[in-house]
Short mmCIF file of N, CA and C in Angstrom, two decimals:
data_model
loop_
_atom_site.label_atom_id
_atom_site.label_comp_id
_atom_site.label_asym_id
_atom_site.label_seq_id
_atom_site.Cartn_x
_atom_site.Cartn_y
_atom_site.Cartn_z
N MET A 1 -9.03 35.71 6.86
CA MET A 1 -7.92 35.16 7.57
C MET A 1 -7.16 34.19 6.71
N LEU A 2 -5.89 34.12 6.91
CA LEU A 2 -5.03 33.22 6.12
C LEU A 2 -4.26 32.31 7.04
N ASP A 3 -4.34 31.00 6.80
CA ASP A 3 -3.50 30.10 7.63
C ASP A 3 -2.09 30.11 7.06
N THR A 4 -1.18 29.50 7.76
CA THR A 4 0.22 29.57 7.38
C THR A 4 0.49 28.99 6.00
N ASN A 5 -0.15 27.90 5.66
CA ASN A 5 0.06 27.31 4.32
C ASN A 5 -0.41 28.25 3.20
N ILE A 6 -1.46 28.98 3.44
CA ILE A 6 -1.93 29.95 2.45
C ILE A 6 -0.93 31.08 2.31
N VAL A 7 -0.39 31.55 3.42
CA VAL A 7 0.63 32.58 3.35
C VAL A 7 1.84 32.10 2.55
N LEU A 8 2.20 30.85 2.72
CA LEU A 8 3.31 30.28 1.95
C LEU A 8 2.95 30.26 0.46
N ASP A 9 1.72 29.87 0.16
CA ASP A 9 1.29 29.88 -1.21
C ASP A 9 1.37 31.24 -1.87
N LEU A 10 1.02 32.27 -1.11
CA LEU A 10 1.03 33.64 -1.63
C LEU A 10 2.39 34.19 -1.88
N TRP A 11 3.30 34.00 -0.91
CA TRP A 11 4.58 34.72 -1.00
C TRP A 11 5.83 33.84 -1.03
N VAL A 12 5.70 32.54 -0.92
CA VAL A 12 6.87 31.67 -1.03
C VAL A 12 6.76 30.81 -2.29
N PHE A 13 5.62 30.19 -2.48
CA PHE A 13 5.47 29.25 -3.60
C PHE A 13 4.85 29.93 -4.85
N ASP A 14 4.37 31.18 -4.69
CA ASP A 14 3.81 31.92 -5.81
C ASP A 14 2.77 31.06 -6.52
N GLU A 15 1.89 30.41 -5.76
CA GLU A 15 0.87 29.52 -6.29
C GLU A 15 -0.14 30.29 -7.20
N PRO A 16 -0.24 29.91 -8.47
CA PRO A 16 -1.16 30.62 -9.37
C PRO A 16 -2.59 30.63 -8.88
N LYS A 17 -3.06 29.57 -8.23
CA LYS A 17 -4.43 29.52 -7.74
C LYS A 17 -4.66 30.56 -6.64
N ALA A 18 -3.60 31.03 -6.04
CA ALA A 18 -3.73 32.00 -4.93
C ALA A 18 -3.51 33.45 -5.39
N GLU A 19 -3.31 33.65 -6.69
CA GLU A 19 -3.00 34.98 -7.17
C GLU A 19 -4.10 36.00 -6.86
N ALA A 20 -5.34 35.65 -7.05
CA ALA A 20 -6.43 36.61 -6.77
C ALA A 20 -6.49 36.98 -5.30
N LEU A 21 -6.24 35.98 -4.44
CA LEU A 21 -6.25 36.27 -3.02
C LEU A 21 -5.07 37.18 -2.63
N ARG A 22 -3.90 36.91 -3.21
CA ARG A 22 -2.71 37.75 -2.94
C ARG A 22 -3.00 39.20 -3.32
N VAL A 23 -3.52 39.39 -4.50
CA VAL A 23 -3.83 40.75 -4.99
C VAL A 23 -4.89 41.40 -4.06
N SER A 24 -5.88 40.64 -3.67
CA SER A 24 -6.94 41.16 -2.77
C SER A 24 -6.37 41.59 -1.43
N VAL A 25 -5.44 40.82 -0.88
CA VAL A 25 -4.81 41.17 0.38
C VAL A 25 -3.93 42.44 0.19
N GLU A 26 -3.14 42.46 -0.85
CA GLU A 26 -2.22 43.54 -1.11
C GLU A 26 -2.89 44.88 -1.45
N THR A 27 -4.11 44.79 -1.95
CA THR A 27 -4.85 46.00 -2.30
C THR A 27 -5.84 46.41 -1.22
N GLY A 28 -5.90 45.61 -0.14
CA GLY A 28 -6.79 45.98 0.94
C GLY A 28 -8.22 45.51 0.81
N ARG A 29 -8.56 44.79 -0.26
CA ARG A 29 -9.92 44.32 -0.38
C ARG A 29 -10.23 43.18 0.56
N THR A 30 -9.21 42.38 0.90
CA THR A 30 -9.33 41.30 1.87
C THR A 30 -8.59 41.75 3.13
N HIS A 31 -9.28 41.75 4.25
CA HIS A 31 -8.71 42.08 5.53
C HIS A 31 -8.18 40.81 6.18
N TRP A 32 -6.89 40.80 6.45
CA TRP A 32 -6.20 39.64 6.99
C TRP A 32 -6.06 39.80 8.50
N LEU A 33 -6.87 39.08 9.26
CA LEU A 33 -6.81 39.11 10.71
C LEU A 33 -5.78 38.08 11.17
N ALA A 34 -4.99 38.43 12.18
CA ALA A 34 -3.96 37.52 12.67
C ALA A 34 -3.65 37.82 14.11
N THR A 35 -2.84 36.97 14.72
CA THR A 35 -2.36 37.18 16.06
C THR A 35 -0.81 37.04 16.10
N ALA A 36 -0.21 37.43 17.19
CA ALA A 36 1.22 37.27 17.34
C ALA A 36 1.61 35.80 17.24
N ALA A 37 0.77 34.92 17.76
CA ALA A 37 1.11 33.50 17.69
C ALA A 37 1.12 33.00 16.23
N MET A 38 0.31 33.57 15.38
CA MET A 38 0.30 33.21 13.96
C MET A 38 1.58 33.65 13.31
N ARG A 39 2.07 34.85 13.68
CA ARG A 39 3.34 35.32 13.12
C ARG A 39 4.48 34.46 13.60
N GLU A 40 4.46 34.08 14.85
CA GLU A 40 5.48 33.18 15.38
C GLU A 40 5.49 31.84 14.66
N GLU A 41 4.32 31.33 14.38
CA GLU A 41 4.24 30.05 13.59
C GLU A 41 4.82 30.23 12.22
N LEU A 42 4.50 31.35 11.55
CA LEU A 42 5.02 31.61 10.22
C LEU A 42 6.57 31.70 10.27
N ALA A 43 7.13 32.40 11.24
CA ALA A 43 8.58 32.54 11.38
C ALA A 43 9.20 31.17 11.56
N ARG A 44 8.57 30.33 12.37
CA ARG A 44 9.10 28.94 12.62
C ARG A 44 9.05 28.16 11.32
N VAL A 45 7.97 28.22 10.59
CA VAL A 45 7.83 27.43 9.37
C VAL A 45 8.81 27.92 8.29
N LEU A 46 9.06 29.20 8.24
CA LEU A 46 10.00 29.74 7.29
C LEU A 46 11.43 29.23 7.48
N ALA A 47 11.70 28.69 8.64
CA ALA A 47 13.02 28.10 8.96
C ALA A 47 13.11 26.63 8.67
N TYR A 48 12.00 26.00 8.25
CA TYR A 48 12.05 24.58 7.89
C TYR A 48 12.96 24.41 6.68
N PRO A 49 13.79 23.34 6.67
CA PRO A 49 14.74 23.18 5.56
C PRO A 49 14.08 23.22 4.16
N GLN A 50 12.96 22.60 3.98
CA GLN A 50 12.34 22.59 2.65
C GLN A 50 11.83 23.98 2.26
N ILE A 51 11.46 24.79 3.22
CA ILE A 51 11.04 26.14 2.93
C ILE A 51 12.24 27.03 2.68
N VAL A 52 13.29 26.86 3.46
CA VAL A 52 14.54 27.63 3.25
C VAL A 52 15.05 27.34 1.84
N LYS A 53 15.00 26.10 1.40
CA LYS A 53 15.44 25.73 0.06
C LYS A 53 14.64 26.48 -1.00
N ARG A 54 13.34 26.56 -0.82
CA ARG A 54 12.47 27.25 -1.78
C ARG A 54 12.78 28.76 -1.75
N LEU A 55 12.91 29.30 -0.56
CA LEU A 55 13.22 30.74 -0.47
C LEU A 55 14.56 31.06 -1.12
N THR A 56 15.54 30.20 -0.91
CA THR A 56 16.86 30.42 -1.51
C THR A 56 16.77 30.32 -3.01
N HIS A 57 16.04 29.34 -3.50
CA HIS A 57 15.89 29.17 -4.97
C HIS A 57 15.23 30.41 -5.60
N ARG A 58 14.26 30.96 -4.90
CA ARG A 58 13.55 32.15 -5.44
C ARG A 58 14.21 33.46 -5.02
N GLU A 59 15.30 33.37 -4.27
CA GLU A 59 16.03 34.55 -3.78
C GLU A 59 15.13 35.51 -3.00
N ILE A 60 14.36 34.89 -2.11
CA ILE A 60 13.47 35.66 -1.22
C ILE A 60 13.93 35.42 0.24
N PRO A 61 14.33 36.46 0.90
CA PRO A 61 14.65 36.31 2.32
C PRO A 61 13.38 36.04 3.15
N ALA A 62 13.52 35.24 4.16
CA ALA A 62 12.37 34.96 5.05
C ALA A 62 11.82 36.27 5.63
N ASP A 63 12.70 37.25 5.87
CA ASP A 63 12.24 38.53 6.41
C ASP A 63 11.31 39.24 5.45
N THR A 64 11.42 38.97 4.17
CA THR A 64 10.48 39.57 3.21
C THR A 64 9.10 39.03 3.42
N VAL A 65 8.99 37.72 3.62
CA VAL A 65 7.67 37.12 3.87
C VAL A 65 7.12 37.65 5.20
N LEU A 66 7.95 37.71 6.22
CA LEU A 66 7.50 38.27 7.48
C LEU A 66 7.10 39.76 7.32
N GLY A 67 7.77 40.44 6.45
CA GLY A 67 7.41 41.82 6.17
C GLY A 67 6.03 41.95 5.55
N HIS A 68 5.67 40.98 4.69
CA HIS A 68 4.31 40.99 4.13
C HIS A 68 3.32 40.82 5.26
N PHE A 69 3.60 39.88 6.18
CA PHE A 69 2.71 39.67 7.34
C PHE A 69 2.59 41.01 8.10
N ASP A 70 3.71 41.64 8.38
CA ASP A 70 3.70 42.86 9.20
C ASP A 70 2.95 44.01 8.50
N ARG A 71 3.05 44.03 7.20
CA ARG A 71 2.41 45.11 6.43
C ARG A 71 0.91 44.92 6.28
N TRP A 72 0.46 43.67 6.02
CA TRP A 72 -0.94 43.47 5.68
C TRP A 72 -1.79 42.80 6.75
N ALA A 73 -1.19 42.12 7.65
CA ALA A 73 -2.01 41.46 8.70
C ALA A 73 -2.43 42.46 9.76
N GLN A 74 -3.66 42.37 10.15
CA GLN A 74 -4.23 43.22 11.21
C GLN A 74 -4.15 42.39 12.52
N LEU A 75 -3.25 42.82 13.41
CA LEU A 75 -3.04 42.02 14.62
C LEU A 75 -4.19 42.19 15.63
N HIS A 76 -4.58 41.06 16.21
CA HIS A 76 -5.62 41.02 17.22
C HIS A 76 -5.07 40.18 18.38
N PRO A 77 -5.65 40.33 19.57
CA PRO A 77 -5.27 39.46 20.67
C PRO A 77 -5.69 38.03 20.40
N ASP A 78 -5.10 37.08 21.04
CA ASP A 78 -5.53 35.70 20.93
C ASP A 78 -7.01 35.64 21.25
N ALA A 79 -7.76 34.82 20.48
CA ALA A 79 -9.20 34.73 20.66
C ALA A 79 -9.54 33.63 21.71
N PRO A 80 -10.70 33.76 22.32
CA PRO A 80 -11.14 32.67 23.22
C PRO A 80 -11.41 31.39 22.42
N LYS A 81 -11.37 30.30 23.10
CA LYS A 81 -11.62 28.99 22.46
C LYS A 81 -12.98 28.96 21.81
N ALA A 82 -13.03 28.54 20.54
CA ALA A 82 -14.28 28.42 19.80
C ALA A 82 -15.09 27.22 20.29
N GLU A 83 -16.33 27.23 19.90
CA GLU A 83 -17.26 26.14 20.25
C GLU A 83 -16.77 24.81 19.66
N TYR A 84 -16.15 24.88 18.50
CA TYR A 84 -15.71 23.67 17.82
C TYR A 84 -14.20 23.56 17.93
N VAL A 85 -13.71 22.33 18.10
CA VAL A 85 -12.27 22.10 18.31
C VAL A 85 -11.70 21.37 17.07
N CYS A 86 -10.59 21.87 16.57
CA CYS A 86 -9.92 21.25 15.45
C CYS A 86 -9.07 20.08 15.95
N LYS A 87 -8.98 19.00 15.18
CA LYS A 87 -8.15 17.87 15.59
C LYS A 87 -6.69 18.22 15.59
N ASP A 88 -6.28 19.23 14.81
CA ASP A 88 -4.88 19.68 14.79
C ASP A 88 -4.77 20.88 15.72
N PRO A 89 -4.15 20.75 16.87
CA PRO A 89 -4.08 21.90 17.78
C PRO A 89 -3.38 23.12 17.19
N ASP A 90 -2.49 22.93 16.25
CA ASP A 90 -1.80 24.08 15.62
C ASP A 90 -2.78 24.94 14.81
N ASP A 91 -3.89 24.34 14.38
CA ASP A 91 -4.86 25.10 13.58
C ASP A 91 -5.94 25.75 14.43
N GLN A 92 -6.00 25.39 15.70
CA GLN A 92 -7.10 25.92 16.54
C GLN A 92 -7.09 27.43 16.64
N LYS A 93 -5.92 28.03 16.68
CA LYS A 93 -5.85 29.49 16.79
C LYS A 93 -6.51 30.19 15.61
N PHE A 94 -6.44 29.58 14.44
CA PHE A 94 -7.10 30.15 13.27
C PHE A 94 -8.62 30.01 13.36
N ILE A 95 -9.05 28.84 13.82
CA ILE A 95 -10.48 28.62 14.05
C ILE A 95 -11.02 29.59 15.07
N ASP A 96 -10.32 29.73 16.17
CA ASP A 96 -10.77 30.61 17.26
C ASP A 96 -10.93 32.06 16.81
N LEU A 97 -9.94 32.56 16.09
CA LEU A 97 -9.98 33.95 15.64
C LEU A 97 -11.07 34.13 14.59
N ALA A 98 -11.19 33.18 13.67
CA ALA A 98 -12.25 33.28 12.65
C ALA A 98 -13.64 33.32 13.27
N VAL A 99 -13.87 32.45 14.26
CA VAL A 99 -15.17 32.38 14.89
C VAL A 99 -15.41 33.68 15.70
N THR A 100 -14.44 34.13 16.41
CA THR A 100 -14.59 35.34 17.24
C THR A 100 -14.97 36.55 16.39
N HIS A 101 -14.39 36.66 15.19
CA HIS A 101 -14.60 37.82 14.35
C HIS A 101 -15.56 37.50 13.21
N THR A 102 -16.16 36.32 13.17
CA THR A 102 -17.01 35.92 12.07
C THR A 102 -16.35 36.22 10.75
N ALA A 103 -15.09 35.83 10.65
CA ALA A 103 -14.25 36.16 9.51
C ALA A 103 -14.11 34.93 8.56
N ALA A 104 -13.96 35.20 7.27
CA ALA A 104 -13.66 34.15 6.33
C ALA A 104 -12.29 33.59 6.64
N LEU A 105 -12.12 32.31 6.42
CA LEU A 105 -10.86 31.63 6.71
C LEU A 105 -10.39 30.91 5.45
N HIS A 106 -9.17 31.18 5.04
CA HIS A 106 -8.55 30.51 3.90
C HIS A 106 -7.56 29.47 4.43
N SER A 107 -7.81 28.22 4.08
CA SER A 107 -6.98 27.11 4.55
C SER A 107 -7.05 25.93 3.57
N LYS A 108 -5.97 25.21 3.49
CA LYS A 108 -5.96 23.93 2.73
C LYS A 108 -5.83 22.75 3.64
N ASP A 109 -5.71 23.01 4.94
CA ASP A 109 -5.47 21.96 5.90
C ASP A 109 -6.66 21.02 6.01
N ALA A 110 -6.43 19.75 5.87
CA ALA A 110 -7.53 18.76 5.88
C ALA A 110 -8.31 18.83 7.19
N GLN A 111 -7.65 19.04 8.29
CA GLN A 111 -8.33 19.07 9.61
C GLN A 111 -9.23 20.31 9.70
N VAL A 112 -8.93 21.36 8.98
CA VAL A 112 -9.78 22.53 8.95
C VAL A 112 -10.90 22.31 7.91
N LEU A 113 -10.56 21.80 6.76
CA LEU A 113 -11.56 21.60 5.72
C LEU A 113 -12.71 20.74 6.15
N CYS A 114 -12.42 19.72 6.97
CA CYS A 114 -13.50 18.85 7.40
C CYS A 114 -14.44 19.54 8.41
N MET A 115 -14.08 20.74 8.83
CA MET A 115 -14.94 21.51 9.76
C MET A 115 -15.82 22.53 9.01
N LYS A 116 -15.85 22.46 7.70
CA LYS A 116 -16.56 23.49 6.92
C LYS A 116 -17.99 23.71 7.41
N ASN A 117 -18.77 22.68 7.58
CA ASN A 117 -20.18 22.86 7.99
C ASN A 117 -20.31 23.43 9.39
N ARG A 118 -19.45 22.95 10.31
CA ARG A 118 -19.49 23.48 11.65
C ARG A 118 -19.11 24.98 11.70
N LEU A 119 -18.07 25.31 10.92
CA LEU A 119 -17.65 26.72 10.86
C LEU A 119 -18.77 27.56 10.24
N ALA A 120 -19.45 27.05 9.26
CA ALA A 120 -20.53 27.83 8.63
C ALA A 120 -21.63 28.15 9.65
N ARG A 121 -21.89 27.22 10.54
CA ARG A 121 -22.92 27.46 11.59
C ARG A 121 -22.49 28.61 12.53
N CYS A 122 -21.15 28.89 12.54
CA CYS A 122 -20.66 30.00 13.38
C CYS A 122 -20.50 31.28 12.54
N GLY A 123 -20.90 31.21 11.27
CA GLY A 123 -20.80 32.37 10.41
C GLY A 123 -19.41 32.53 9.72
N VAL A 124 -18.62 31.46 9.76
CA VAL A 124 -17.29 31.49 9.14
C VAL A 124 -17.33 30.84 7.78
N ALA A 125 -17.02 31.59 6.73
CA ALA A 125 -16.91 31.04 5.40
C ALA A 125 -15.52 30.47 5.20
N LEU A 126 -15.47 29.25 4.75
CA LEU A 126 -14.17 28.60 4.53
C LEU A 126 -13.81 28.67 3.06
N ASN A 127 -12.70 29.27 2.76
CA ASN A 127 -12.19 29.41 1.38
C ASN A 127 -13.20 30.04 0.42
N PRO A 128 -13.73 31.22 0.80
CA PRO A 128 -14.66 31.86 -0.14
C PRO A 128 -13.92 32.28 -1.42
N VAL A 129 -14.64 32.34 -2.51
CA VAL A 129 -14.06 32.75 -3.78
C VAL A 129 -13.61 34.22 -3.68
N THR A 130 -12.40 34.47 -4.14
CA THR A 130 -11.88 35.84 -4.14
C THR A 130 -12.11 36.44 -5.49
N PRO A 131 -12.81 37.57 -5.54
CA PRO A 131 -13.07 38.23 -6.84
C PRO A 131 -11.83 38.72 -7.51
#
């Protein structure tokens, strides 16, 4: 699973540290689980002025980033509330889906990172190394 900031790293900021993950998603080695709410969040974030500025500078339409989501994300229904609650309610949907599917979760969010041990108890690997 990819949280919104990771998606931005992959296709907006072209973050070198995320290159292996981007290739893994695009080649199908990493399965990206998501929900409609996650797509809505991405669309909202892509309209933020600082993101629009970056997209414009790189000549990338926001629809291209959403197209990557549509092409590679495997949509699932919203997941039931997980045993553990994230302090940032915007991140809870990522936690819930990861726990429900025992899926790896890629995130840089501090409120998610501090949950690493709790998530591990649920079988969720946080930021596993991408080959």
